[in-house]
Amino acid sequence: GQQLNQSPQSMFIQEGEDVSMNCTSSSIFNTWLWYKQDPGEGPVLLIALYKAGELTSNGRLTAQFGITRKDSFLNISASIPSDVGIYFCAVNNAGNMLTFGGGTRLMVKP
Amino acid sequence: EPEVTQTPSHQVTQMGQEVILRCVPISNHLYFYWYRQILGQKVEFLVSFYNNEISEKSEIFDDQFSVERPDGSNFTLKIRSTKLEDSAMYFCASSSPMPSYEQYFGPGTRLTVT
C-alpha cells in the first residue's frame, strides 16, 4: 500500500521557536491533510490542501502542497506549550479512504 | 461546535467475546468511517459507509467486523469474536459529501482484549 514518510519522527523544541515538519510519498495525491492528535484523543483536522503549490494558513500554522504532488510541509510559528502532540499528514486515496503517515511527535519546553 | 461522540471510552473484553462500539456522527454528515490505531502506531482505515452500505473497506476489515446504522443518529462497529490483536483505539469519523475527505474524528474507544 501507499507509504507516507513523515520527518522528523520527533522534535523537542523551546517555546517560541518555529517548527517545520514534512511528509513525502512516492505516489502523487490530489489532497493532503494535516491532523493533530493530543494524548488519548482523536485526530483533529488542522488544514486541508487541494491544489499543487497551494499554501494555506490556520492561525500560527501554515501548510503547503508540494508542486510535484508528492509532498507537503507544515510549519508552526512561535510554538507554545499547547502545540505539544503528534502531527499526522494524511492523503485521500481512492474514494474517501485516508492514509496516514507515521506522525511527528512535538514536545515543547516552556 | 458539532462533534463526533463515541461510547464507551474504554472497553475491556475477553478474547472470543463480541463487542459493539458506538458512535454518533455529526448530524448533517452523510459519510461515516471507522479507523483504528494500535498503541504507538499510525491511524489505519477500516471501513467507510454511505447511504446505508459499505462503500470501501480495508483488508483489516475481515468477516469478524461489521458496521451498522441502526437508526438516524448512531453508527456502530461490531467485532464478532475478539482477538488479542484487536486491542487498539477505534476512532469513528464523519464527513459531509463535499469535501468528503475532510473527516472529523471522535475521541475514540480504547478496546482492550484480554
mmCIF file of C-alpha atoms in Angstrom:
data_model
loop_
_atom_site.group_PDB
_atom_site.id
_atom_site.type_symbol
_atom_site.label_atom_id
_atom_site.label_comp_id
_atom_site.label_asym_id
_atom_site.label_seq_id
_atom_site.Cartn_x
_atom_site.Cartn_y
_atom_site.Cartn_z
ATOM 1 C CA GLY A 1 0.000 0.000 0.000
ATOM 2 C CA GLN A 2 0.895 3.668 -0.087
ATOM 3 C CA GLN A 3 3.568 4.854 2.314
ATOM 4 C CA LEU A 4 3.769 8.343 3.675
ATOM 5 C CA ASN A 5 7.104 9.193 5.228
ATOM 6 C CA GLN A 6 6.988 11.862 7.880
ATOM 7 C CA SER A 7 10.026 13.586 9.281
ATOM 8 C CA PRO A 8 11.262 14.182 11.771
ATOM 9 C CA GLN A 9 9.758 11.402 13.884
ATOM 10 C CA SER A 10 10.058 13.614 16.960
ATOM 11 C CA MET A 11 11.181 17.102 17.878
ATOM 12 C CA PHE A 12 11.940 18.719 21.201
ATOM 13 C CA ILE A 13 11.952 22.495 20.924
ATOM 14 C CA GLN A 14 11.950 25.581 23.083
ATOM 15 C CA GLU A 15 8.752 27.591 23.476
ATOM 16 C CA GLY A 16 8.719 30.427 20.964
ATOM 17 C CA GLU A 17 10.683 28.568 18.295
ATOM 18 C CA ASP A 18 9.324 27.893 14.830
ATOM 19 C CA VAL A 19 8.746 24.283 13.791
ATOM 20 C CA SER A 20 8.839 22.637 10.407
ATOM 21 C CA MET A 21 7.864 19.079 9.514
ATOM 22 C CA ASN A 22 7.214 17.345 6.235
ATOM 23 C CA CYS A 23 5.630 14.395 4.607
ATOM 24 C CA THR A 24 6.700 12.684 1.384
ATOM 25 C CA SER A 25 5.383 9.944 -0.818
ATOM 26 C CA SER A 26 6.487 8.082 -3.914
ATOM 27 C CA SER A 27 2.960 8.483 -5.344
ATOM 28 C CA ILE A 28 1.001 11.505 -6.487
ATOM 29 C CA PHE A 29 -2.024 12.571 -4.449
ATOM 30 C CA ASN A 30 -4.691 15.193 -5.084
ATOM 31 C CA THR A 31 -5.447 16.012 -1.467
ATOM 32 C CA TRP A 32 -3.161 16.432 1.544
ATOM 33 C CA LEU A 33 -4.399 16.937 5.065
ATOM 34 C CA TRP A 34 -2.718 17.677 8.373
ATOM 35 C CA TYR A 35 -4.127 16.450 11.670
ATOM 36 C CA LYS A 36 -3.027 16.894 15.275
ATOM 37 C CA GLN A 37 -3.584 14.250 17.951
ATOM 38 C CA ASP A 38 -3.401 15.005 21.658
ATOM 39 C CA PRO A 39 -2.718 12.088 24.039
ATOM 40 C CA GLY A 40 -5.804 9.895 24.421
ATOM 41 C CA GLU A 41 -7.800 11.905 21.890
ATOM 42 C CA GLY A 42 -8.842 11.559 18.276
ATOM 43 C CA PRO A 43 -7.070 13.354 15.413
ATOM 44 C CA VAL A 44 -8.205 16.937 14.862
ATOM 45 C CA LEU A 45 -8.172 18.343 11.334
ATOM 46 C CA LEU A 46 -5.852 21.361 11.064
ATOM 47 C CA ILE A 47 -5.507 22.117 7.364
ATOM 48 C CA ALA A 48 -6.670 20.592 4.076
ATOM 49 C CA LEU A 49 -4.838 21.224 0.791
ATOM 50 C CA TYR A 50 -6.344 20.631 -2.641
ATOM 51 C CA LYS A 51 -4.070 22.184 -5.269
ATOM 52 C CA ALA A 52 -0.413 21.629 -6.082
ATOM 53 C CA GLY A 53 1.563 24.610 -4.830
ATOM 54 C CA GLU A 54 -1.251 25.737 -2.537
ATOM 55 C CA LEU A 55 -0.157 27.487 0.664
ATOM 56 C CA THR A 56 -2.786 27.644 3.409
ATOM 57 C CA SER A 57 -2.665 29.119 6.903
ATOM 58 C CA ASN A 58 -4.661 28.442 10.045
ATOM 59 C CA GLY A 59 -3.514 30.834 12.759
ATOM 60 C CA ARG A 60 0.138 30.083 13.502
ATOM 61 C CA LEU A 61 0.059 27.029 11.243
ATOM 62 C CA THR A 62 0.983 27.122 7.573
ATOM 63 C CA ALA A 63 0.932 24.140 5.244
ATOM 64 C CA GLN A 64 1.940 23.764 1.620
ATOM 65 C CA PHE A 65 1.019 21.199 -1.005
ATOM 66 C CA GLY A 66 4.170 20.391 -2.982
ATOM 67 C CA ILE A 67 4.342 21.209 -6.686
ATOM 68 C CA THR A 68 5.104 17.574 -7.537
ATOM 69 C CA ARG A 69 2.015 16.486 -5.531
ATOM 70 C CA LYS A 70 4.256 14.029 -3.712
ATOM 71 C CA ASP A 71 4.945 16.048 -0.601
ATOM 72 C CA SER A 72 3.655 18.581 1.889
ATOM 73 C CA PHE A 73 5.076 20.509 4.795
ATOM 74 C CA LEU A 74 3.612 22.012 7.944
ATOM 75 C CA ASN A 75 5.126 24.975 9.761
ATOM 76 C CA ILE A 76 4.192 26.189 13.222
ATOM 77 C CA SER A 77 5.382 29.653 14.145
ATOM 78 C CA ALA A 78 6.174 30.837 17.679
ATOM 79 C CA SER A 79 5.378 27.497 19.339
ATOM 80 C CA ILE A 80 3.541 27.386 22.656
ATOM 81 C CA PRO A 81 3.168 24.531 25.178
ATOM 82 C CA SER A 82 -0.283 23.526 23.882
ATOM 83 C CA ASP A 83 1.260 22.732 20.483
ATOM 84 C CA VAL A 84 2.527 19.512 22.082
ATOM 85 C CA GLY A 85 1.117 16.426 20.405
ATOM 86 C CA ILE A 86 1.531 14.192 17.389
ATOM 87 C CA TYR A 87 1.088 15.724 13.942
ATOM 88 C CA PHE A 88 -0.046 13.431 11.158
ATOM 89 C CA CYS A 89 -0.169 14.038 7.458
ATOM 90 C CA ALA A 90 -2.834 12.164 5.546
ATOM 91 C CA VAL A 91 -3.763 11.755 1.913
ATOM 92 C CA ASN A 92 -7.007 10.988 0.237
ATOM 93 C CA ASN A 93 -6.513 7.818 -1.665
ATOM 94 C CA ALA A 94 -9.147 6.067 -3.726
ATOM 95 C CA GLY A 95 -12.638 7.129 -2.767
ATOM 96 C CA ASN A 96 -12.851 8.560 0.732
ATOM 97 C CA MET A 97 -10.224 6.481 2.475
ATOM 98 C CA LEU A 98 -7.495 8.428 4.268
ATOM 99 C CA THR A 99 -3.977 7.061 4.525
ATOM 100 C CA PHE A 100 -1.987 8.472 7.429
ATOM 101 C CA GLY A 101 1.725 8.999 7.896
ATOM 102 C CA GLY A 102 3.611 7.752 10.913
ATOM 103 C CA GLY A 103 3.416 11.090 12.711
ATOM 104 C CA THR A 104 5.794 13.705 14.114
ATOM 105 C CA ARG A 105 5.806 13.917 17.895
ATOM 106 C CA LEU A 106 6.304 17.512 19.025
ATOM 107 C CA MET A 107 7.462 18.350 22.517
ATOM 108 C CA VAL A 108 7.763 21.974 23.663
ATOM 109 C CA LYS A 109 9.922 23.061 26.563
ATOM 110 C CA PRO A 110 8.497 26.113 28.368
ATOM 111 C CA GLU B 1 -19.368 23.325 17.563
ATOM 112 C CA PRO B 2 -20.795 19.959 16.453
ATOM 113 C CA GLU B 3 -18.612 16.952 17.188
ATOM 114 C CA VAL B 4 -18.458 13.211 16.801
ATOM 115 C CA THR B 5 -19.093 11.336 20.044
ATOM 116 C CA GLN B 6 -18.159 7.742 20.897
ATOM 117 C CA THR B 7 -19.110 5.320 23.647
ATOM 118 C CA PRO B 8 -17.741 3.701 25.658
ATOM 119 C CA SER B 9 -14.435 5.498 26.117
ATOM 120 C CA HIS B 10 -12.826 2.262 27.284
ATOM 121 C CA GLN B 11 -13.984 -1.324 26.785
ATOM 122 C CA VAL B 12 -12.298 -4.353 28.270
ATOM 123 C CA THR B 13 -13.356 -7.729 26.935
ATOM 124 C CA GLN B 14 -12.204 -11.317 26.942
ATOM 125 C CA MET B 15 -10.866 -12.978 23.832
ATOM 126 C CA GLY B 16 -13.661 -14.524 21.807
ATOM 127 C CA GLN B 17 -16.339 -12.152 23.074
ATOM 128 C CA GLU B 18 -18.364 -9.850 20.850
ATOM 129 C CA VAL B 19 -18.094 -6.102 21.286
ATOM 130 C CA ILE B 20 -20.093 -3.231 19.844
ATOM 131 C CA LEU B 21 -18.545 0.208 19.654
ATOM 132 C CA ARG B 22 -20.920 3.117 19.246
ATOM 133 C CA CYS B 23 -20.618 6.460 17.535
ATOM 134 C CA VAL B 24 -22.866 9.441 16.963
ATOM 135 C CA PRO B 25 -21.570 11.260 13.852
ATOM 136 C CA ILE B 26 -22.047 14.973 13.205
ATOM 137 C CA SER B 27 -25.741 15.380 12.424
ATOM 138 C CA ASN B 28 -25.641 16.713 8.840
ATOM 139 C CA HIS B 29 -22.832 14.415 7.709
ATOM 140 C CA LEU B 30 -23.567 11.595 5.306
ATOM 141 C CA TYR B 31 -20.277 9.640 5.212
ATOM 142 C CA PHE B 32 -19.163 7.607 8.206
ATOM 143 C CA TYR B 33 -15.892 5.842 8.896
ATOM 144 C CA TRP B 34 -14.084 3.628 11.349
ATOM 145 C CA TYR B 35 -10.323 3.771 11.832
ATOM 146 C CA ARG B 36 -8.114 2.065 14.360
ATOM 147 C CA GLN B 37 -4.796 2.925 15.949
ATOM 148 C CA ILE B 38 -2.699 0.282 17.646
ATOM 149 C CA LEU B 39 -0.723 1.789 20.517
ATOM 150 C CA GLY B 40 2.185 3.849 19.227
ATOM 151 C CA GLN B 41 1.332 3.287 15.578
ATOM 152 C CA LYS B 42 -0.366 5.273 12.853
ATOM 153 C CA VAL B 43 -4.071 5.567 12.241
ATOM 154 C CA GLU B 44 -5.388 2.889 9.847
ATOM 155 C CA PHE B 45 -8.561 2.930 7.781
ATOM 156 C CA LEU B 46 -11.083 0.160 8.386
ATOM 157 C CA VAL B 47 -14.293 0.990 6.555
ATOM 158 C CA SER B 48 -16.408 3.749 5.066
ATOM 159 C CA PHE B 49 -20.211 3.771 4.979
ATOM 160 C CA TYR B 50 -22.595 5.814 2.861
ATOM 161 C CA ASN B 51 -26.261 5.527 2.011
ATOM 162 C CA ASN B 52 -26.677 2.529 4.323
ATOM 163 C CA GLU B 53 -23.981 0.438 2.791
ATOM 164 C CA ILE B 54 -20.252 -0.105 2.947
ATOM 165 C CA SER B 55 -18.516 1.934 0.256
ATOM 166 C CA GLU B 56 -14.913 0.876 0.955
ATOM 167 C CA LYS B 57 -13.121 -1.427 3.340
ATOM 168 C CA SER B 58 -9.519 -2.307 4.040
ATOM 169 C CA GLU B 59 -8.027 -5.758 4.338
ATOM 170 C CA ILE B 60 -8.123 -5.340 8.122
ATOM 171 C CA PHE B 61 -11.926 -5.283 7.943
ATOM 172 C CA ASP B 62 -12.476 -9.022 7.640
ATOM 173 C CA ASP B 63 -15.551 -11.149 8.343
ATOM 174 C CA GLN B 64 -15.179 -10.595 12.091
ATOM 175 C CA PHE B 65 -16.143 -6.943 11.618
ATOM 176 C CA SER B 66 -19.463 -5.412 10.682
ATOM 177 C CA VAL B 67 -20.957 -1.939 10.694
ATOM 178 C CA GLU B 68 -24.498 -0.745 11.030
ATOM 179 C CA ARG B 69 -26.503 2.440 11.189
ATOM 180 C CA PRO B 70 -29.400 1.150 13.290
ATOM 181 C CA ASP B 71 -31.231 4.496 13.454
ATOM 182 C CA GLY B 72 -30.870 8.073 12.254
ATOM 183 C CA SER B 73 -28.113 9.006 14.646
ATOM 184 C CA ASN B 74 -25.963 6.024 15.665
ATOM 185 C CA PHE B 75 -23.233 4.235 13.751
ATOM 186 C CA THR B 76 -21.808 1.037 15.228
ATOM 187 C CA LEU B 77 -18.816 -1.235 14.739
ATOM 188 C CA LYS B 78 -19.211 -4.835 15.840
ATOM 189 C CA ILE B 79 -16.351 -7.241 16.322
ATOM 190 C CA ARG B 80 -17.834 -10.700 16.436
ATOM 191 C CA SER B 81 -15.140 -12.718 18.188
ATOM 192 C CA THR B 82 -12.372 -10.534 19.530
ATOM 193 C CA LYS B 83 -8.711 -11.470 19.322
ATOM 194 C CA LEU B 84 -5.799 -10.148 21.350
ATOM 195 C CA GLU B 85 -4.545 -8.252 18.311
ATOM 196 C CA ASP B 86 -7.830 -6.303 18.119
ATOM 197 C CA SER B 87 -6.663 -4.290 21.130
ATOM 198 C CA ALA B 88 -6.405 -0.699 19.849
ATOM 199 C CA MET B 89 -8.051 2.711 19.835
ATOM 200 C CA TYR B 90 -11.021 2.730 17.488
ATOM 201 C CA PHE B 91 -11.980 6.079 16.009
ATOM 202 C CA CYS B 92 -15.222 6.936 14.338
ATOM 203 C CA ALA B 93 -15.208 9.793 11.825
ATOM 204 C CA SER B 94 -17.753 11.516 9.643
ATOM 205 C CA SER B 95 -17.755 13.916 6.733
ATOM 206 C CA SER B 96 -20.178 15.840 4.594
ATOM 207 C CA PRO B 97 -20.457 14.932 0.913
ATOM 208 C CA MET B 98 -18.279 17.806 -0.236
ATOM 209 C CA PRO B 99 -15.490 17.537 0.549
ATOM 210 C CA SER B 100 -15.762 14.015 1.868
ATOM 211 C CA TYR B 101 -12.082 13.772 2.745
ATOM 212 C CA GLU B 102 -12.301 16.480 5.426
ATOM 213 C CA GLN B 103 -13.107 13.887 8.032
ATOM 214 C CA TYR B 104 -13.866 14.761 11.641
ATOM 215 C CA PHE B 105 -12.852 12.238 14.269
ATOM 216 C CA GLY B 106 -14.382 11.275 17.580
ATOM 217 C CA PRO B 107 -12.369 10.888 20.787
ATOM 218 C CA GLY B 108 -12.039 7.131 20.323
ATOM 219 C CA THR B 109 -12.821 3.947 22.213
ATOM 220 C CA ARG B 110 -9.890 2.131 23.744
ATOM 221 C CA LEU B 111 -10.529 -1.596 23.309
ATOM 222 C CA THR B 112 -8.516 -3.961 25.470
ATOM 223 C CA VAL B 113 -8.833 -7.674 24.746
ATOM 224 C CA THR B 114 -7.523 -9.956 27.477
#
